[in-house]
Amino acid sequence: MQDSFDVTTIIFLALAVFVIWRLRSVLGQKTGAERSPFKPVDRSRTEPQARSDGDNVVRLPGADRVQAAPPPAAAPRDWRGIAEPGSEVARGLEACIQAEPGFDPRAFIEGAKSAYEAIMIAFAKGDRKTLRGLLSKEVGEAFERAIAERERNRQTLETTFVSIDKAEIVAVEVRNRVAHVTVRFLSNLITATRNAEGKVVDGSAETVVEVPDVWTFARTLGSRDPNWQLVATEAGA
């Protein structure tokens, strides 16, 4: 009886150990459906994080609802040496830049100085070809009459530039994209008119004189032709 009990007990104990081992082997495995011990983020309820094209900047959630800041106000242009801020000349220059963003007043002044010297020398030499590309029709006709009269009198004009001491913009007007820019020049010249015998009949071949001139140049802004033409001249004070 005792032996039978012992054998039966051993058999049941063995079965119990086997059952416990099977349960443990099944319950202890991860199938992929287990719930994480940390609460996951519900991405369906959050704002998408938008990434801007071409960079690594990540916009924070809700950024699309933030009102965009207004663009910074344009800084006033530096017209030092060109025009007083708020003056008629400054406003005229602004109008030129509005019509032609590449317009540069400083570069214009340098070009005007070169044109002034070239026109004065061409006029003295009677170089009609050079003058034709630099003068308007009306000014060109006036220069032509002066050259023709000098030739009839068999006179020659000698002009030597010593310096251009000043070239300042004194007026700017823009109408229908046509700009008129007036420049006051102050130059030092040696100028003399000689007759057929070579005698000086006007001016001096040795004396440097200060010559003020006020010239107006015009051009259609935004056109393919970059050249300005002289459209008016007057003696400066």
PDB file of C-alpha atoms in Angstrom:
ATOM      1  CA  MET A   1       0.000   0.000   0.000  1.00  0.00           C
ATOM      2  CA  GLN A   2       2.793   2.347   0.944  1.00  0.00           C
ATOM      3  CA  ASP A   3       4.697   1.483  -2.237  1.00  0.00           C
ATOM      4  CA  SER A   4       1.577   2.044  -4.342  1.00  0.00           C
ATOM      5  CA  PHE A   5       1.045   5.456  -2.767  1.00  0.00           C
ATOM      6  CA  ASP A   6       4.601   6.380  -3.332  1.00  0.00           C
ATOM      7  CA  VAL A   7       4.501   5.380  -6.996  1.00  0.00           C
ATOM      8  CA  THR A   8       1.197   7.188  -7.544  1.00  0.00           C
ATOM      9  CA  THR A   9       2.476  10.285  -5.785  1.00  0.00           C
ATOM     10  CA  ILE A  10       5.591  10.296  -7.871  1.00  0.00           C
ATOM     11  CA  ILE A  11       3.547   9.970 -11.062  1.00  0.00           C
ATOM     12  CA  PHE A  12       1.263  12.895 -10.129  1.00  0.00           C
ATOM     13  CA  LEU A  13       4.219  15.023  -9.103  1.00  0.00           C
ATOM     14  CA  ALA A  14       5.852  14.335 -12.435  1.00  0.00           C
ATOM     15  CA  LEU A  15       2.683  15.306 -14.301  1.00  0.00           C
ATOM     16  CA  ALA A  16       2.376  18.503 -12.239  1.00  0.00           C
ATOM     17  CA  VAL A  17       5.964  19.470 -13.009  1.00  0.00           C
ATOM     18  CA  PHE A  18       5.349  18.805 -16.705  1.00  0.00           C
ATOM     19  CA  VAL A  19       2.166  20.934 -16.789  1.00  0.00           C
ATOM     20  CA  ILE A  20       3.843  23.831 -14.938  1.00  0.00           C
ATOM     21  CA  TRP A  21       6.805  23.698 -17.327  1.00  0.00           C
ATOM     22  CA  ARG A  22       4.482  23.883 -20.376  1.00  0.00           C
ATOM     23  CA  LEU A  23       2.499  26.795 -19.007  1.00  0.00           C
ATOM     24  CA  ARG A  24       5.663  28.681 -18.213  1.00  0.00           C
ATOM     25  CA  SER A  25       7.100  28.074 -21.643  1.00  0.00           C
ATOM     26  CA  VAL A  26       3.934  29.472 -23.304  1.00  0.00           C
ATOM     27  CA  LEU A  27       3.206  32.440 -21.032  1.00  0.00           C
ATOM     28  CA  GLY A  28       6.822  33.496 -20.911  1.00  0.00           C
ATOM     29  CA  GLN A  29       7.083  34.065 -24.742  1.00  0.00           C
ATOM     30  CA  LYS A  30       6.557  37.521 -26.446  1.00  0.00           C
ATOM     31  CA  THR A  31       4.305  37.358 -29.491  1.00  0.00           C
ATOM     32  CA  GLY A  32       4.495  41.040 -30.485  1.00  0.00           C
ATOM     33  CA  ALA A  33       0.999  41.876 -29.238  1.00  0.00           C
ATOM     34  CA  GLU A  34       2.034  42.739 -25.703  1.00  0.00           C
ATOM     35  CA  ARG A  35       1.214  46.230 -24.426  1.00  0.00           C
ATOM     36  CA  SER A  36       4.209  48.434 -23.769  1.00  0.00           C
ATOM     37  CA  PRO A  37       4.691  49.478 -20.140  1.00  0.00           C
ATOM     38  CA  PHE A  38       5.002  53.134 -21.420  1.00  0.00           C
ATOM     39  CA  LYS A  39       1.953  54.962 -22.774  1.00  0.00           C
ATOM     40  CA  PRO A  40       2.441  55.497 -26.527  1.00  0.00           C
ATOM     41  CA  VAL A  41       1.858  58.896 -28.201  1.00  0.00           C
ATOM     42  CA  ASP A  42      -1.356  59.076 -30.149  1.00  0.00           C
ATOM     43  CA  ARG A  43       0.051  60.623 -33.352  1.00  0.00           C
ATOM     44  CA  SER A  44      -3.408  60.872 -34.874  1.00  0.00           C
ATOM     45  CA  ARG A  45      -4.172  63.664 -32.374  1.00  0.00           C
ATOM     46  CA  THR A  46      -0.992  65.698 -32.762  1.00  0.00           C
ATOM     47  CA  GLU A  47      -0.061  68.329 -35.342  1.00  0.00           C
ATOM     48  CA  PRO A  48       2.127  67.045 -38.164  1.00  0.00           C
ATOM     49  CA  GLN A  49       5.715  68.230 -38.061  1.00  0.00           C
ATOM     50  CA  ALA A  50       6.302  69.856 -41.404  1.00  0.00           C
ATOM     51  CA  ARG A  51       9.855  69.904 -42.720  1.00  0.00           C
ATOM     52  CA  SER A  52      10.749  72.740 -45.013  1.00  0.00           C
ATOM     53  CA  ASP A  53      12.159  71.877 -48.407  1.00  0.00           C
ATOM     54  CA  GLY A  54      15.895  71.748 -48.723  1.00  0.00           C
ATOM     55  CA  ASP A  55      16.816  72.130 -45.053  1.00  0.00           C
ATOM     56  CA  ASN A  56      16.650  70.375 -41.710  1.00  0.00           C
ATOM     57  CA  VAL A  57      14.449  72.870 -39.891  1.00  0.00           C
ATOM     58  CA  VAL A  58      11.439  71.243 -38.248  1.00  0.00           C
ATOM     59  CA  ARG A  59       8.471  73.482 -37.647  1.00  0.00           C
ATOM     60  CA  LEU A  60       6.968  73.132 -34.176  1.00  0.00           C
ATOM     61  CA  PRO A  61       3.353  71.907 -33.884  1.00  0.00           C
ATOM     62  CA  GLY A  62       0.946  74.800 -34.316  1.00  0.00           C
ATOM     63  CA  ALA A  63       3.471  77.002 -36.129  1.00  0.00           C
ATOM     64  CA  ASP A  64       1.108  77.328 -39.086  1.00  0.00           C
ATOM     65  CA  ARG A  65      -1.345  79.145 -36.863  1.00  0.00           C
ATOM     66  CA  VAL A  66       1.167  81.793 -35.800  1.00  0.00           C
ATOM     67  CA  GLN A  67       0.701  85.085 -37.643  1.00  0.00           C
ATOM     68  CA  ALA A  68       3.673  85.837 -39.876  1.00  0.00           C
ATOM     69  CA  ALA A  69       5.767  88.799 -38.802  1.00  0.00           C
ATOM     70  CA  PRO A  70       5.603  91.794 -41.185  1.00  0.00           C
ATOM     71  CA  PRO A  71       8.639  92.242 -43.447  1.00  0.00           C
ATOM     72  CA  PRO A  72      11.210  94.689 -42.104  1.00  0.00           C
ATOM     73  CA  ALA A  73      10.904  98.219 -43.391  1.00  0.00           C
ATOM     74  CA  ALA A  74      13.345  99.082 -46.158  1.00  0.00           C
ATOM     75  CA  ALA A  75      16.328 100.976 -44.838  1.00  0.00           C
ATOM     76  CA  PRO A  76      16.672 104.504 -46.203  1.00  0.00           C
ATOM     77  CA  ARG A  77      19.220 104.742 -48.982  1.00  0.00           C
ATOM     78  CA  ASP A  78      22.578 106.274 -48.313  1.00  0.00           C
ATOM     79  CA  TRP A  79      22.563 109.399 -50.463  1.00  0.00           C
ATOM     80  CA  ARG A  80      25.540 110.997 -48.731  1.00  0.00           C
ATOM     81  CA  GLY A  81      27.413 113.128 -51.254  1.00  0.00           C
ATOM     82  CA  ILE A  82      24.555 112.746 -53.754  1.00  0.00           C
ATOM     83  CA  ALA A  83      21.369 114.264 -52.320  1.00  0.00           C
ATOM     84  CA  GLU A  84      19.881 115.396 -49.044  1.00  0.00           C
ATOM     85  CA  PRO A  85      17.441 112.869 -47.554  1.00  0.00           C
ATOM     86  CA  GLY A  86      13.849 113.806 -48.393  1.00  0.00           C
ATOM     87  CA  SER A  87      14.883 116.386 -50.987  1.00  0.00           C
ATOM     88  CA  GLU A  88      13.431 116.690 -54.496  1.00  0.00           C
ATOM     89  CA  VAL A  89      16.622 115.210 -55.892  1.00  0.00           C
ATOM     90  CA  ALA A  90      16.419 112.216 -53.526  1.00  0.00           C
ATOM     91  CA  ARG A  91      12.798 111.591 -54.512  1.00  0.00           C
ATOM     92  CA  GLY A  92      13.735 111.831 -58.177  1.00  0.00           C
ATOM     93  CA  LEU A  93      16.533 109.319 -57.737  1.00  0.00           C
ATOM     94  CA  GLU A  94      14.104 106.965 -55.983  1.00  0.00           C
ATOM     95  CA  ALA A  95      11.787 107.277 -58.986  1.00  0.00           C
ATOM     96  CA  CYS A  96      14.682 106.333 -61.277  1.00  0.00           C
ATOM     97  CA  ILE A  97      15.419 103.235 -59.207  1.00  0.00           C
ATOM     98  CA  GLN A  98      11.727 102.299 -59.183  1.00  0.00           C
ATOM     99  CA  ALA A  99      11.734 102.352 -62.997  1.00  0.00           C
ATOM    100  CA  GLU A 100      15.169 100.760 -63.316  1.00  0.00           C
ATOM    101  CA  PRO A 101      16.439  98.947 -60.191  1.00  0.00           C
ATOM    102  CA  GLY A 102      19.979  98.850 -61.562  1.00  0.00           C
ATOM    103  CA  PHE A 103      20.249 102.638 -61.717  1.00  0.00           C
ATOM    104  CA  ASP A 104      23.249 103.817 -59.669  1.00  0.00           C
ATOM    105  CA  PRO A 105      23.481 107.582 -59.052  1.00  0.00           C
ATOM    106  CA  ARG A 106      27.185 107.426 -58.218  1.00  0.00           C
ATOM    107  CA  ALA A 107      27.977 105.518 -61.400  1.00  0.00           C
ATOM    108  CA  PHE A 108      25.801 108.002 -63.309  1.00  0.00           C
ATOM    109  CA  ILE A 109      27.849 110.951 -62.017  1.00  0.00           C
ATOM    110  CA  GLU A 110      31.089 109.297 -63.086  1.00  0.00           C
ATOM    111  CA  GLY A 111      29.589 108.627 -66.509  1.00  0.00           C
ATOM    112  CA  ALA A 112      28.351 112.210 -66.754  1.00  0.00           C
ATOM    113  CA  LYS A 113      31.856 113.517 -66.034  1.00  0.00           C
ATOM    114  CA  SER A 114      33.287 111.332 -68.792  1.00  0.00           C
ATOM    115  CA  ALA A 115      30.557 112.468 -71.201  1.00  0.00           C
ATOM    116  CA  TYR A 116      31.138 116.127 -70.302  1.00  0.00           C
ATOM    117  CA  GLU A 117      34.840 115.883 -71.111  1.00  0.00           C
ATOM    118  CA  ALA A 118      34.275 113.842 -74.271  1.00  0.00           C
ATOM    119  CA  ILE A 119      31.660 116.274 -75.610  1.00  0.00           C
ATOM    120  CA  MET A 120      33.785 119.343 -74.892  1.00  0.00           C
ATOM    121  CA  ILE A 121      36.816 117.838 -76.641  1.00  0.00           C
ATOM    122  CA  ALA A 122      34.751 116.555 -79.580  1.00  0.00           C
ATOM    123  CA  PHE A 123      33.167 119.995 -79.990  1.00  0.00           C
ATOM    124  CA  ALA A 124      36.595 121.656 -79.998  1.00  0.00           C
ATOM    125  CA  LYS A 125      37.835 119.244 -82.671  1.00  0.00           C
ATOM    126  CA  GLY A 126      34.661 119.441 -84.726  1.00  0.00           C
ATOM    127  CA  ASP A 127      34.221 115.663 -84.300  1.00  0.00           C
ATOM    128  CA  ARG A 128      30.661 115.358 -85.529  1.00  0.00           C
ATOM    129  CA  LYS A 129      30.652 111.546 -85.429  1.00  0.00           C
ATOM    130  CA  THR A 130      31.371 111.423 -81.703  1.00  0.00           C
ATOM    131  CA  LEU A 131      28.870 114.175 -80.943  1.00  0.00           C
ATOM    132  CA  ARG A 132      26.103 112.463 -82.903  1.00  0.00           C
ATOM    133  CA  GLY A 133      25.883 109.610 -80.399  1.00  0.00           C
ATOM    134  CA  LEU A 134      26.012 111.844 -77.320  1.00  0.00           C
ATOM    135  CA  LEU A 135      23.624 114.688 -78.170  1.00  0.00           C
ATOM    136  CA  SER A 136      19.901 114.953 -78.704  1.00  0.00           C
ATOM    137  CA  LYS A 137      18.691 116.248 -82.039  1.00  0.00           C
ATOM    138  CA  GLU A 138      18.127 119.798 -80.784  1.00  0.00           C
ATOM    139  CA  VAL A 139      21.457 120.088 -78.965  1.00  0.00           C
ATOM    140  CA  GLY A 140      23.226 118.422 -81.865  1.00  0.00           C
ATOM    141  CA  GLU A 141      21.842 121.042 -84.255  1.00  0.00           C
ATOM    142  CA  ALA A 142      23.059 123.861 -81.982  1.00  0.00           C
ATOM    143  CA  PHE A 143      26.541 122.344 -81.772  1.00  0.00           C
ATOM    144  CA  GLU A 144      26.584 121.818 -85.542  1.00  0.00           C
ATOM    145  CA  ARG A 145      25.787 125.507 -86.168  1.00  0.00           C
ATOM    146  CA  ALA A 146      28.636 126.602 -83.875  1.00  0.00           C
ATOM    147  CA  ILE A 147      31.118 124.222 -85.527  1.00  0.00           C
ATOM    148  CA  ALA A 148      30.035 125.295 -89.018  1.00  0.00           C
ATOM    149  CA  GLU A 149      30.415 128.985 -88.147  1.00  0.00           C
ATOM    150  CA  ARG A 150      33.883 128.350 -86.738  1.00  0.00           C
ATOM    151  CA  GLU A 151      34.862 126.534 -89.917  1.00  0.00           C
ATOM    152  CA  ARG A 152      33.551 129.366 -92.102  1.00  0.00           C
ATOM    153  CA  ASN A 153      35.697 131.793 -90.164  1.00  0.00           C
ATOM    154  CA  ARG A 154      38.650 129.409 -90.512  1.00  0.00           C
ATOM    155  CA  GLN A 155      39.074 129.290 -86.786  1.00  0.00           C
ATOM    156  CA  THR A 156      40.172 126.443 -84.549  1.00  0.00           C
ATOM    157  CA  LEU A 157      39.275 125.812 -80.918  1.00  0.00           C
ATOM    158  CA  GLU A 158      41.759 124.318 -78.473  1.00  0.00           C
ATOM    159  CA  THR A 159      40.456 122.883 -75.209  1.00  0.00           C
ATOM    160  CA  THR A 160      42.569 121.222 -72.537  1.00  0.00           C
ATOM    161  CA  PHE A 161      41.013 119.724 -69.419  1.00  0.00           C
ATOM    162  CA  VAL A 162      42.902 120.396 -66.224  1.00  0.00           C
ATOM    163  CA  SER A 163      40.326 118.980 -63.805  1.00  0.00           C
ATOM    164  CA  ILE A 164      36.658 118.533 -63.060  1.00  0.00           C
ATOM    165  CA  ASP A 165      36.370 119.796 -59.502  1.00  0.00           C
ATOM    166  CA  LYS A 166      32.681 119.196 -59.020  1.00  0.00           C
ATOM    167  CA  ALA A 167      29.835 117.280 -60.602  1.00  0.00           C
ATOM    168  CA  GLU A 168      26.607 117.294 -58.616  1.00  0.00           C
ATOM    169  CA  ILE A 169      23.057 116.310 -59.450  1.00  0.00           C
ATOM    170  CA  VAL A 170      20.823 119.338 -58.979  1.00  0.00           C
ATOM    171  CA  ALA A 171      17.528 118.090 -60.437  1.00  0.00           C
ATOM    172  CA  VAL A 172      15.863 114.810 -61.415  1.00  0.00           C
ATOM    173  CA  GLU A 173      12.573 114.320 -63.213  1.00  0.00           C
ATOM    174  CA  VAL A 174      10.970 111.100 -64.441  1.00  0.00           C
ATOM    175  CA  ARG A 175       7.998 111.150 -66.815  1.00  0.00           C
ATOM    176  CA  ASN A 176       6.689 108.106 -68.654  1.00  0.00           C
ATOM    177  CA  ARG A 177       9.915 106.283 -67.767  1.00  0.00           C
ATOM    178  CA  VAL A 178      12.025 109.017 -69.371  1.00  0.00           C
ATOM    179  CA  ALA A 179      14.486 110.430 -66.851  1.00  0.00           C
ATOM    180  CA  HIS A 180      15.976 113.919 -67.051  1.00  0.00           C
ATOM    181  CA  VAL A 181      18.956 114.347 -64.745  1.00  0.00           C
ATOM    182  CA  THR A 182      20.569 117.763 -64.466  1.00  0.00           C
ATOM    183  CA  VAL A 183      24.208 118.002 -63.386  1.00  0.00           C
ATOM    184  CA  ARG A 184      26.167 121.090 -62.409  1.00  0.00           C
ATOM    185  CA  PHE A 185      29.821 120.886 -63.416  1.00  0.00           C
ATOM    186  CA  LEU A 186      32.683 123.006 -62.194  1.00  0.00           C
ATOM    187  CA  SER A 187      35.803 122.433 -64.270  1.00  0.00           C
ATOM    188  CA  ASN A 188      39.199 123.990 -64.861  1.00  0.00           C
ATOM    189  CA  LEU A 189      40.055 124.390 -68.538  1.00  0.00           C
ATOM    190  CA  ILE A 190      42.598 125.959 -70.822  1.00  0.00           C
ATOM    191  CA  THR A 191      40.699 127.113 -73.895  1.00  0.00           C
ATOM    192  CA  ALA A 192      41.724 129.289 -76.812  1.00  0.00           C
ATOM    193  CA  THR A 193      40.306 130.112 -80.259  1.00  0.00           C
ATOM    194  CA  ARG A 194      42.852 130.738 -83.026  1.00  0.00           C
ATOM    195  CA  ASN A 195      42.352 132.307 -86.453  1.00  0.00           C
ATOM    196  CA  ALA A 196      43.720 131.004 -89.751  1.00  0.00           C
ATOM    197  CA  GLU A 197      47.142 132.491 -88.947  1.00  0.00           C
ATOM    198  CA  GLY A 198      47.266 130.730 -85.589  1.00  0.00           C
ATOM    199  CA  LYS A 199      46.786 133.861 -83.538  1.00  0.00           C
ATOM    200  CA  VAL A 200      44.674 133.572 -80.368  1.00  0.00           C
ATOM    201  CA  VAL A 201      41.533 135.644 -80.915  1.00  0.00           C
ATOM    202  CA  ASP A 202      39.577 134.420 -77.871  1.00  0.00           C
ATOM    203  CA  GLY A 203      40.576 132.878 -74.548  1.00  0.00           C
ATOM    204  CA  SER A 204      44.156 132.024 -73.574  1.00  0.00           C
ATOM    205  CA  ALA A 205      46.498 129.226 -74.469  1.00  0.00           C
ATOM    206  CA  GLU A 206      48.156 129.399 -71.053  1.00  0.00           C
ATOM    207  CA  THR A 207      45.617 130.530 -68.478  1.00  0.00           C
ATOM    208  CA  VAL A 208      43.522 128.056 -66.552  1.00  0.00           C
ATOM    209  CA  VAL A 209      39.945 129.255 -66.180  1.00  0.00           C
ATOM    210  CA  GLU A 210      37.145 127.953 -63.984  1.00  0.00           C
ATOM    211  CA  VAL A 211      34.093 127.062 -66.060  1.00  0.00           C
ATOM    212  CA  PRO A 212      30.678 126.325 -64.550  1.00  0.00           C
ATOM    213  CA  ASP A 213      28.156 124.456 -66.706  1.00  0.00           C
ATOM    214  CA  VAL A 214      24.702 122.998 -66.102  1.00  0.00           C
ATOM    215  CA  TRP A 215      23.858 120.111 -68.404  1.00  0.00           C
ATOM    216  CA  THR A 216      20.785 117.889 -68.532  1.00  0.00           C
ATOM    217  CA  PHE A 217      20.999 114.283 -69.666  1.00  0.00           C
ATOM    218  CA  ALA A 218      18.027 112.106 -70.638  1.00  0.00           C
ATOM    219  CA  ARG A 219      17.350 108.423 -71.167  1.00  0.00           C
ATOM    220  CA  THR A 220      14.399 106.015 -71.265  1.00  0.00           C
ATOM    221  CA  LEU A 221      14.794 103.922 -68.132  1.00  0.00           C
ATOM    222  CA  GLY A 222      14.569 100.175 -68.574  1.00  0.00           C
ATOM    223  CA  SER A 223      15.493 100.340 -72.264  1.00  0.00           C
ATOM    224  CA  ARG A 224      18.222  98.213 -73.777  1.00  0.00           C
ATOM    225  CA  ASP A 225      20.201 101.292 -74.789  1.00  0.00           C
ATOM    226  CA  PRO A 226      22.376 102.241 -71.790  1.00  0.00           C
ATOM    227  CA  ASN A 227      23.498 105.568 -73.258  1.00  0.00           C
ATOM    228  CA  TRP A 228      22.369 108.946 -71.957  1.00  0.00           C
ATOM    229  CA  GLN A 229      22.068 111.913 -74.290  1.00  0.00           C
ATOM    230  CA  LEU A 230      22.723 115.556 -73.596  1.00  0.00           C
ATOM    231  CA  VAL A 231      19.393 117.335 -74.071  1.00  0.00           C
ATOM    232  CA  ALA A 232      20.035 120.823 -72.640  1.00  0.00           C
ATOM    233  CA  THR A 233      22.955 123.076 -71.704  1.00  0.00           C
ATOM    234  CA  GLU A 234      23.269 126.368 -69.911  1.00  0.00           C
ATOM    235  CA  ALA A 235      26.074 128.359 -68.377  1.00  0.00           C
ATOM    236  CA  GLY A 236      26.306 127.838 -64.646  1.00  0.00           C
ATOM    237  CA  ALA A 237      26.597 130.556 -62.073  1.00  0.00           C
TER     238      ALA A 237
END
